[in-house]
Coordinates of C-alpha atoms and ligand atoms in Angstrom, one line a residue:
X1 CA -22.4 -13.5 4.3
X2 CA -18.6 -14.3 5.3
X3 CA -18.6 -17.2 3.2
X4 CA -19.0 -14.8 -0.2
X5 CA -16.3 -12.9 0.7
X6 CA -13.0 -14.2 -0.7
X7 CA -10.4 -15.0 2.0
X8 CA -7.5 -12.4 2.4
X9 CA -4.3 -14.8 1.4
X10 CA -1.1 -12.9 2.3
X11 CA 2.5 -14.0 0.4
X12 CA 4.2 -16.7 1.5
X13 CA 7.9 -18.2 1.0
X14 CA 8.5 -20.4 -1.5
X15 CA 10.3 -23.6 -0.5
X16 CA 12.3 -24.5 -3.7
X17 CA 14.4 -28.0 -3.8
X18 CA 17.6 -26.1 -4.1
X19 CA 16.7 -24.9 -1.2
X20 CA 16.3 -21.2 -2.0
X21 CA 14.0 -19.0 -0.6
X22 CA 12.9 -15.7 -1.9
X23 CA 10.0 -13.8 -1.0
X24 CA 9.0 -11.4 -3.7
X25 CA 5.1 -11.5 -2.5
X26 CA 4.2 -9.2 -0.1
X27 CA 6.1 -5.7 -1.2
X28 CA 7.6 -5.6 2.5
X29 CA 11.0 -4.2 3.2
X30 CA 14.1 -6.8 2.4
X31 CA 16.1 -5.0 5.6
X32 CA 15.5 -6.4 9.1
X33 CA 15.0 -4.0 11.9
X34 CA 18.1 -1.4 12.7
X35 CA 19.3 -1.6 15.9
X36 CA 17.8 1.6 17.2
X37 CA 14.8 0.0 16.4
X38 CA 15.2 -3.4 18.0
X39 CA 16.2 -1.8 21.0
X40 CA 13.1 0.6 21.3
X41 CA 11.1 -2.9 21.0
X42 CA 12.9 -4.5 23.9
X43 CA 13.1 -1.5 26.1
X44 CA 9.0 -1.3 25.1
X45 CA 8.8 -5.2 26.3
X46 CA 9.2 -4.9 29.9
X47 CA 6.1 -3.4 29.7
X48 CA 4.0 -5.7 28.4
X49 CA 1.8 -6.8 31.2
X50 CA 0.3 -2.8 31.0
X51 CA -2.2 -1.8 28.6
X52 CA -0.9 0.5 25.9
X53 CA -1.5 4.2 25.5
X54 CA -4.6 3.8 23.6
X55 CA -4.0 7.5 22.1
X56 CA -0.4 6.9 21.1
X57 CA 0.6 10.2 22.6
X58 CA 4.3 10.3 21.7
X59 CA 3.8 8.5 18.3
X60 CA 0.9 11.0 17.2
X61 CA 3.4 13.9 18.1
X62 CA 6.1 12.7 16.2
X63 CA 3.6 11.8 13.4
X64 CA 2.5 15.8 13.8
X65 CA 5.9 17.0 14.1
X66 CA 6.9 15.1 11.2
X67 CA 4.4 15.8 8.6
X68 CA 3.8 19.1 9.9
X69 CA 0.1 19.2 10.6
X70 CA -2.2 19.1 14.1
X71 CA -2.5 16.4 16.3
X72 CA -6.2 16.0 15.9
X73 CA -5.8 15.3 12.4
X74 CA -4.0 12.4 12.9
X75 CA -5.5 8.5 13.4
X76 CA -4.1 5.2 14.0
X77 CA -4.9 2.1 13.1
X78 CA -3.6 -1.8 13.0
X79 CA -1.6 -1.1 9.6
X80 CA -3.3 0.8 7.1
X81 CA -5.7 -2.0 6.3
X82 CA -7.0 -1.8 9.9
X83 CA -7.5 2.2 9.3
X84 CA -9.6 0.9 5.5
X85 CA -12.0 -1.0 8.3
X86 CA -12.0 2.0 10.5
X87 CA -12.8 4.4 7.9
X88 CA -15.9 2.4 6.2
X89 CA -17.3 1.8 9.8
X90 CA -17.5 5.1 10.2
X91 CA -19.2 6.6 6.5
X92 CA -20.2 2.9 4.7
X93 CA -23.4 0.9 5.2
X94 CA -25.9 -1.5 3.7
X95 CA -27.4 0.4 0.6
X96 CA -24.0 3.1 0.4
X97 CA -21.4 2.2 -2.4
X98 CA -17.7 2.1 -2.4
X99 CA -15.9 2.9 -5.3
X100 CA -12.3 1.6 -6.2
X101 CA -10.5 1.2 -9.3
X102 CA -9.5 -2.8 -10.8
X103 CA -7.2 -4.1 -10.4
X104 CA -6.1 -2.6 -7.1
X105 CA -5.4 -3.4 -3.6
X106 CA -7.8 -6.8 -2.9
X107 CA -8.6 -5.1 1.0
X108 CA -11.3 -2.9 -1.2
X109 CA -13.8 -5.4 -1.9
X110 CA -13.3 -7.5 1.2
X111 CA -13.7 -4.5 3.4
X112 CA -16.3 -2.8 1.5
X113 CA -18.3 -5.7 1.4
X114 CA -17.6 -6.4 5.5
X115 CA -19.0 -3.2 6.0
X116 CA -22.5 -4.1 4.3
X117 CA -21.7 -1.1 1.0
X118 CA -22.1 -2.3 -2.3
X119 CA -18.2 -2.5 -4.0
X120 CA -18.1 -0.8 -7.3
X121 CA -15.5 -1.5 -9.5
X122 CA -14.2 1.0 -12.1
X123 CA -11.9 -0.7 -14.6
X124 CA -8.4 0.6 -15.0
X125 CA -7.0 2.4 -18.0
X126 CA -4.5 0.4 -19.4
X127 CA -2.1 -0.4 -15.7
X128 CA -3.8 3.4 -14.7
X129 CA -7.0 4.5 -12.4
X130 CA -9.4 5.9 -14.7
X131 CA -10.1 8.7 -12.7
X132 CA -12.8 9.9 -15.1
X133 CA -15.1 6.6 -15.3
X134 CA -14.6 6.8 -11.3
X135 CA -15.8 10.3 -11.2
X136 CA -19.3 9.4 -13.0
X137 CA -19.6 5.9 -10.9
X138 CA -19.9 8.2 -7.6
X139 CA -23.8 8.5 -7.3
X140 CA -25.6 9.8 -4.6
X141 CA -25.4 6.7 -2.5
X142 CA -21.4 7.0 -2.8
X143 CA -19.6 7.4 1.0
X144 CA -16.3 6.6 -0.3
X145 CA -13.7 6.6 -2.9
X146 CA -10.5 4.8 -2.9
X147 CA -7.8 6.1 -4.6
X148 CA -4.5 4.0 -4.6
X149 CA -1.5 5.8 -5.0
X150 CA 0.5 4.4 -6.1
X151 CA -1.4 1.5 -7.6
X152 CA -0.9 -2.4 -5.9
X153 CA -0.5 -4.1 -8.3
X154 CA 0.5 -2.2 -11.0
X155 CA 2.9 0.2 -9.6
X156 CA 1.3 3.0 -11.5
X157 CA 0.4 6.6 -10.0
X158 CA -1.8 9.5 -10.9
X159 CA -0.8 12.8 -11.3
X160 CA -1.4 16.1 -8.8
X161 CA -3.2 18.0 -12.1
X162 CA -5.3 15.1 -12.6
X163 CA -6.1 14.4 -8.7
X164 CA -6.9 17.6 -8.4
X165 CA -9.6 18.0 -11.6
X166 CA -10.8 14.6 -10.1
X167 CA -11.1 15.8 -6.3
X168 CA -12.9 19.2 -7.4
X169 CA -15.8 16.7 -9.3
X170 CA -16.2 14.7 -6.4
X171 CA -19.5 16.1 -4.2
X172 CA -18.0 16.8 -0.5
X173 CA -20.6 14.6 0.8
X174 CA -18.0 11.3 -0.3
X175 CA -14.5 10.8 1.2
X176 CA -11.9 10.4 -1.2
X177 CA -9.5 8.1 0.4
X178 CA -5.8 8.2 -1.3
X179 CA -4.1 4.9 0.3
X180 CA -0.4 5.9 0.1
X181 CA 1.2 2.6 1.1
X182 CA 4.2 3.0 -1.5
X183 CA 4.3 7.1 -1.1
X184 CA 8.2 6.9 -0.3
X185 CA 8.7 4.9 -3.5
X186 CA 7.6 7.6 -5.6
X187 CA 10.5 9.4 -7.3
X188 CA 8.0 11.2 -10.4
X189 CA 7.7 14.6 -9.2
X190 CA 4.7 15.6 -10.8
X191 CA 3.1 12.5 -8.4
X192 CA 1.6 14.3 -5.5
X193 CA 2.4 14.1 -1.5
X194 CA -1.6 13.5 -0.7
X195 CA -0.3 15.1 3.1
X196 CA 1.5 18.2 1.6
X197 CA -0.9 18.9 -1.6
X198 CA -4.4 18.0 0.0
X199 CA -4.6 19.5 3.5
X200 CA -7.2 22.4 2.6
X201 CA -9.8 19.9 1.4
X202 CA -12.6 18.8 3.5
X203 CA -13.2 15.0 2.5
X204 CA -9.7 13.8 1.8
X205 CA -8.0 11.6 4.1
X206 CA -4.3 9.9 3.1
X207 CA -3.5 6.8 4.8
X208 CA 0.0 5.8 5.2
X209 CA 1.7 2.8 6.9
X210 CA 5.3 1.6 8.6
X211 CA 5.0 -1.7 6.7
X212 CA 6.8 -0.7 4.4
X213 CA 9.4 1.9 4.0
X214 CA 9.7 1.5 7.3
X215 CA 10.4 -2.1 7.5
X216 CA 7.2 -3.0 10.5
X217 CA 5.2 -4.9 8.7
X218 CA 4.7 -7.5 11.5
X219 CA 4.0 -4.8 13.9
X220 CA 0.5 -3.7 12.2
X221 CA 0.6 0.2 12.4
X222 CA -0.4 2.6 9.5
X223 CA -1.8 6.4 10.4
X224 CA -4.2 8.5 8.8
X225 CA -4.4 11.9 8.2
X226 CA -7.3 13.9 7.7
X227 CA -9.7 17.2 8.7
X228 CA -10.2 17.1 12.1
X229 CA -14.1 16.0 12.2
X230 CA -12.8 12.9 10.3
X231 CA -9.9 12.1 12.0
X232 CA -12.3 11.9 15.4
X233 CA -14.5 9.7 13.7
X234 CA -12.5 7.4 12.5
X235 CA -10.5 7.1 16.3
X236 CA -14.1 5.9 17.1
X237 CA -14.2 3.3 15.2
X238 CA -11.0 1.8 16.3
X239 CA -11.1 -1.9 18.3
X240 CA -9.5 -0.2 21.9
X241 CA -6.1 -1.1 22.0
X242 CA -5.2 -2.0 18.6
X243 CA -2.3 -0.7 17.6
X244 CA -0.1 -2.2 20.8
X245 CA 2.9 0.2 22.8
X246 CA 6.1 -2.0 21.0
X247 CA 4.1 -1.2 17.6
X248 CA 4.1 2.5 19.3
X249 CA 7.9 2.3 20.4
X250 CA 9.0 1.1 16.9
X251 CA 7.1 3.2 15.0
X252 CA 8.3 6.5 17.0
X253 CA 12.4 4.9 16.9
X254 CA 11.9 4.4 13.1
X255 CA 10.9 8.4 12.4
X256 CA 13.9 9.0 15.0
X257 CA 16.3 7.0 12.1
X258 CA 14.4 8.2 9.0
X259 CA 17.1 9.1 7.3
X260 CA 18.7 5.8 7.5
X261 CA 15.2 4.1 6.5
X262 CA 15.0 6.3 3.3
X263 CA 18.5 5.6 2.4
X264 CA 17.2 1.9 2.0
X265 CA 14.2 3.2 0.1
X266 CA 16.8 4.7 -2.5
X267 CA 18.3 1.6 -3.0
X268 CA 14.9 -0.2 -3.5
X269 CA 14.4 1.9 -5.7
X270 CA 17.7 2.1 -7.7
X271 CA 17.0 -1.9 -7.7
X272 CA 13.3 -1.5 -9.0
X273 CA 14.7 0.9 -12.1
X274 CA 17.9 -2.1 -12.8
X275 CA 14.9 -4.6 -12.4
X276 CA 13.1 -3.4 -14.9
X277 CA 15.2 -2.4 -17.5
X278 CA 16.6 -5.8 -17.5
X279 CA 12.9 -7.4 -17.8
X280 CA 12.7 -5.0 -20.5
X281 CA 16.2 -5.7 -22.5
X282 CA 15.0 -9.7 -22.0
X283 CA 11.8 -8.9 -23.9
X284 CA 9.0 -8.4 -21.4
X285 CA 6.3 -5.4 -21.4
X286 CA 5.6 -3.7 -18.2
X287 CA 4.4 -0.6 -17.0
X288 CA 6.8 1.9 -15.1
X289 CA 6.5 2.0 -11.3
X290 CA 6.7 4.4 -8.7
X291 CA 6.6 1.6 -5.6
X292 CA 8.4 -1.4 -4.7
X293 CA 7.4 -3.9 -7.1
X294 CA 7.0 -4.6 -10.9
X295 CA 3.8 -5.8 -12.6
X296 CA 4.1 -8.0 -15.2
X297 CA 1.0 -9.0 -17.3
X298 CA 0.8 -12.5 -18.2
X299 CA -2.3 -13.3 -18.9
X300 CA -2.8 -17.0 -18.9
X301 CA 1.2 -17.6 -18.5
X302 CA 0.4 -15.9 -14.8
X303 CA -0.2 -19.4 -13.2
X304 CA 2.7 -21.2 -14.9
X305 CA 4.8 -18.1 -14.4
X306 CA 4.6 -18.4 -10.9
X307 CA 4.9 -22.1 -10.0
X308 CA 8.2 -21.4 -12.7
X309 CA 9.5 -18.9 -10.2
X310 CA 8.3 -21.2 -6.9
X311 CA 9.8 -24.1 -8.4
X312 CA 13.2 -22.3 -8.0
X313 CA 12.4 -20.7 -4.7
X314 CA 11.4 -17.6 -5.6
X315 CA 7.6 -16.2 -4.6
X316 CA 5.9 -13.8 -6.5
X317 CA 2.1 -12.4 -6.0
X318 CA -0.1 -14.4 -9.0
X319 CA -3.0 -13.0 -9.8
X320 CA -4.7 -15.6 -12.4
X321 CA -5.4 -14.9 -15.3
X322 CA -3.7 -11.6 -15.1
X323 CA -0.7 -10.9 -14.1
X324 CA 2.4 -11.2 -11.7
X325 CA 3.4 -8.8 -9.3
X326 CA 7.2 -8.8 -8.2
X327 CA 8.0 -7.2 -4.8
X328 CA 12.1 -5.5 -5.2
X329 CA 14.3 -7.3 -2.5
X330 CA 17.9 -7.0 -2.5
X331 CA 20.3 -7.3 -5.5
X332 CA 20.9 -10.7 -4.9
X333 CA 17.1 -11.6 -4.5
X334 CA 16.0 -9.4 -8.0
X335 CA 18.6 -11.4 -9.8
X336 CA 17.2 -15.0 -8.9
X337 CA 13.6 -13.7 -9.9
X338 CA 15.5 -12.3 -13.0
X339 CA 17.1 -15.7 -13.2
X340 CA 13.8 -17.7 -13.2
X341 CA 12.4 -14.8 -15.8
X342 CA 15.3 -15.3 -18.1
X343 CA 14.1 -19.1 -18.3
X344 CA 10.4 -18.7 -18.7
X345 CA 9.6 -20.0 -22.1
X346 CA 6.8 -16.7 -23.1
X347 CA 7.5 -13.5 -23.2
X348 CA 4.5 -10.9 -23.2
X349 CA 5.2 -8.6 -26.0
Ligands
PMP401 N1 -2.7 -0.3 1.1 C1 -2.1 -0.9 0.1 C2 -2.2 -0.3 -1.3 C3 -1.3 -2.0 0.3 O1 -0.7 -2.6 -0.7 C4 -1.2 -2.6 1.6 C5 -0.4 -3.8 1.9 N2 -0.3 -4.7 0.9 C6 -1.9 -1.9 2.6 C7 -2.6 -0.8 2.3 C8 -1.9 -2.4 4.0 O2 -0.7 -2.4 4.6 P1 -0.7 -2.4 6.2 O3 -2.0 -2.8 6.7 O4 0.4 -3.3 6.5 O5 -0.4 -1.0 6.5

C-alpha cells in the first residue's frame, strides 16, 4: 500500500553557481530563533537524558491562557501534520471518506490514505475552496472534512459568513477540521479566528502550529483545539512522547515573546503585499493572499519557472503542471525571486 502513496518531499535550498542561496519553498519564518528563545532550548537541554512531560503541562497552560479556552480542549502533536495523523486515527478507517479541497495542503491525501479512508477531492473555485461542492461530497461515510485556512498553496481564505452557512450543512456526525497554519498572516477581517468564532460547535477542531509565525519549524510542535470529547481522543492517538520538552520549552518562551514574533509577522506581511504588487506591475496574474506566500499559476511554464529561479539560487515550491508557490523571506530574499521573475520569458496573463 505505501508504495501508492506519493512520498512527502519537503523544500530544499537551491545551490545556484553564483553561489546564492534562497529558500522560498517551505513557507517557514526567514528569522532565526530570538534569544529568549535559544536560551529556553539550552536551559531545556540539560535535561535531555529525562523523558519529557508527556502532557506538556506548562505549554498546555499557556496555550489555555493564551487563547482563552480550557485545558482539556487543548492537544498536541509533532507539528500540525503530526495532529492531521492523530486526528484520522482517531474518526477515519478503511470504507470512511475524507474530504479536502484541490489543490491544498499535499498531507491530506497522504494521511487520508495512511489511515485506510478513501480521499475525496473537491476541486477549487478558481484559487478558492468550493465550500458548496464540499458540502454535497460529505455522504454518510464522511468522518472528516479539511478545511485549509488559509489555502497552501494558493494563499486564499474563506470567509466567517460562508464557514458558517458551510459548518451548519455539515451533519455533526463529521469533524470539520480548519488547519490554520498561516492564521497570523491573515490581515482580511472578515477571515475568521476558527478559535474565537467556532468554540460553541461540537465537531470543529482548529489546528494551529509554531512552524511558522513562530519561527519552530525544526522543532515539530502544532496544537489543536477542540470540544473536550475530541480533544481526549485525539491525545490517544498520539505516539507517547512526541512532541519532545526543548519543543515544549521553545514553544512556551515563544508565547512569552509574542509580541516580538508578531512584529516579524507584520513585516512578512508588509513584504507579501510589496511582493505582489510588483509581480503584478511586471505583468503576472495571481490571487491575493492572506499567508506567507504567493501563488503563481503557470501552467506548463511551472517546471521551467522553477529550474529559472534554481538556476539563480533561489527555491520555490513547483507543483507541475500548475503552478509556483513563493514562500515571503526578507526584502533582500523577495527581490532575488523578483529578480529571477523579472527575467522569465512568459508571463501568465
Ligand atoms: N497545514 C498546512 C496548511 C501547512 O501548510 C503545513 C506545513 N506546510 C502544515 C499544516 C504542517 O506544518 P507543521 O507540521 O510544521 O505544523
Amino acid at each position: 500500500m505505501l508504495g501508492t502513496i506519493p512520498a512527502y518531499k519537503p523544500g530544499r535550498k537551491a545551490a545556484s553557481p553564483s553561489g546564492r542561496s534562497v529558500k522560498l519553498s517551505s513557507n517557514e519564518s526567514p528569522y532565526g530563533p530570538l534569544p529568549s528563545v535559544i536560551e529556553a532550548v539550552t536551559r531545556s537541554a540539560a535535561d535531555l537524558n529525562r523523558y519529557p512531560d508527556t502532557a506538556a503541562t506548562e505549554l498546555t497552560g499557556a496555550l489555555a491562557d493564551r487563547f482563552g479556552v480550557d485545558e482539556d480542549r487543548i492537544a498536541l502533536g509533532a507539528g500540525s501534520v503530526g495532529l492531521l495523523q492523530q486526528i484520522l486515527e482517531a474518526v477515519a478507517e478503511p470504507g470512511t471518506e475524507v474530504v479536502y479541497a484541490w489543490r491544498s495542503f499535499e498531507a491530506y491525501p497522504l494521511l487520508a490514505g495512511l489511515s485506510g479512508a478513501d480521499p475525496v477531492a473537491v476541486p477549487l473555485r478558481g484559487e478558492t475552496h468550493d465550500l458548496d461542492a464540499m458540502a454535497e461530497a460529505v455522504t454518510d461515510r464522511t468522518r472528516a472534512v479539511f478545511v485549509c485556512n488559509p489555502n497552501n498553496p494558493t494563499g486564499t481564505a474563506v470567509r466567517e459568513s460562508e464557514l458558517t452557512a458551510f459548518l451548519d450543512r455539515v451533519p455533526e456526525h463529521v469533524l470539520v477540521v480548519l488547519d490554520e497554519a498561516y492564521r497570523e498572516y491573515v490581515r482580511d477581517p472578515q477571515v475568521p479566528d476558527g478559535i474565537a468564532a467556532f468554540a460553541d460547535r461540537p465537531n470543529v477542531a482548529v489546528l494551529r502550529t509554531f512552524s511558522k509565525a513562530y519561527g519552530l519549524a525544526a522543532l515539530r510542535v502544532g496544537f489543536m483545539v477542540a470540544p473536550p470529547h475530541i480533544a481526549t481522543a485525539v491525545r490517544k492517538t498520539m505516539v507517547p512522547f512526541a512532541v519532545n520538552h526543548v519543543a515544549q520549552a521553545a514553544a512556551v518562551a515563544s508565547l512569552a515573546a509574542e509580541d516580538e514574533l508578531l512584529e516579524r509577522v507584520a513585516a512578512t506581511v508588509k513584504e507579501r503585499e510589496r511582493v505582489r504588487d510588483a509581480l503584478l506591475a511586471d505583468g503576472w496574474e495571481l490571487p491575493s493572499t492572506e499567508a506567507n506566500f504567493v501563488w503563481l499559476r503557470l501552467g506548463e511554464h511551472t517546471a521551467s519557472f522553477a529550474a529559472a529561479a534554481e538556476a539563480s539560487g533561489v527555491a520555490v515550491r513547483a507543483f507541475p503542471g500548475e503552478g509556483l508557490r513563493i514562500s515571503i523571506g526578507t526584502p533582500e530574499e523577495n527581490d532575488a525571486f523578483l529578480e529571477a521573475a523579472r527575467e522569465f520569458p512568459h508571463r501568465n496573463r
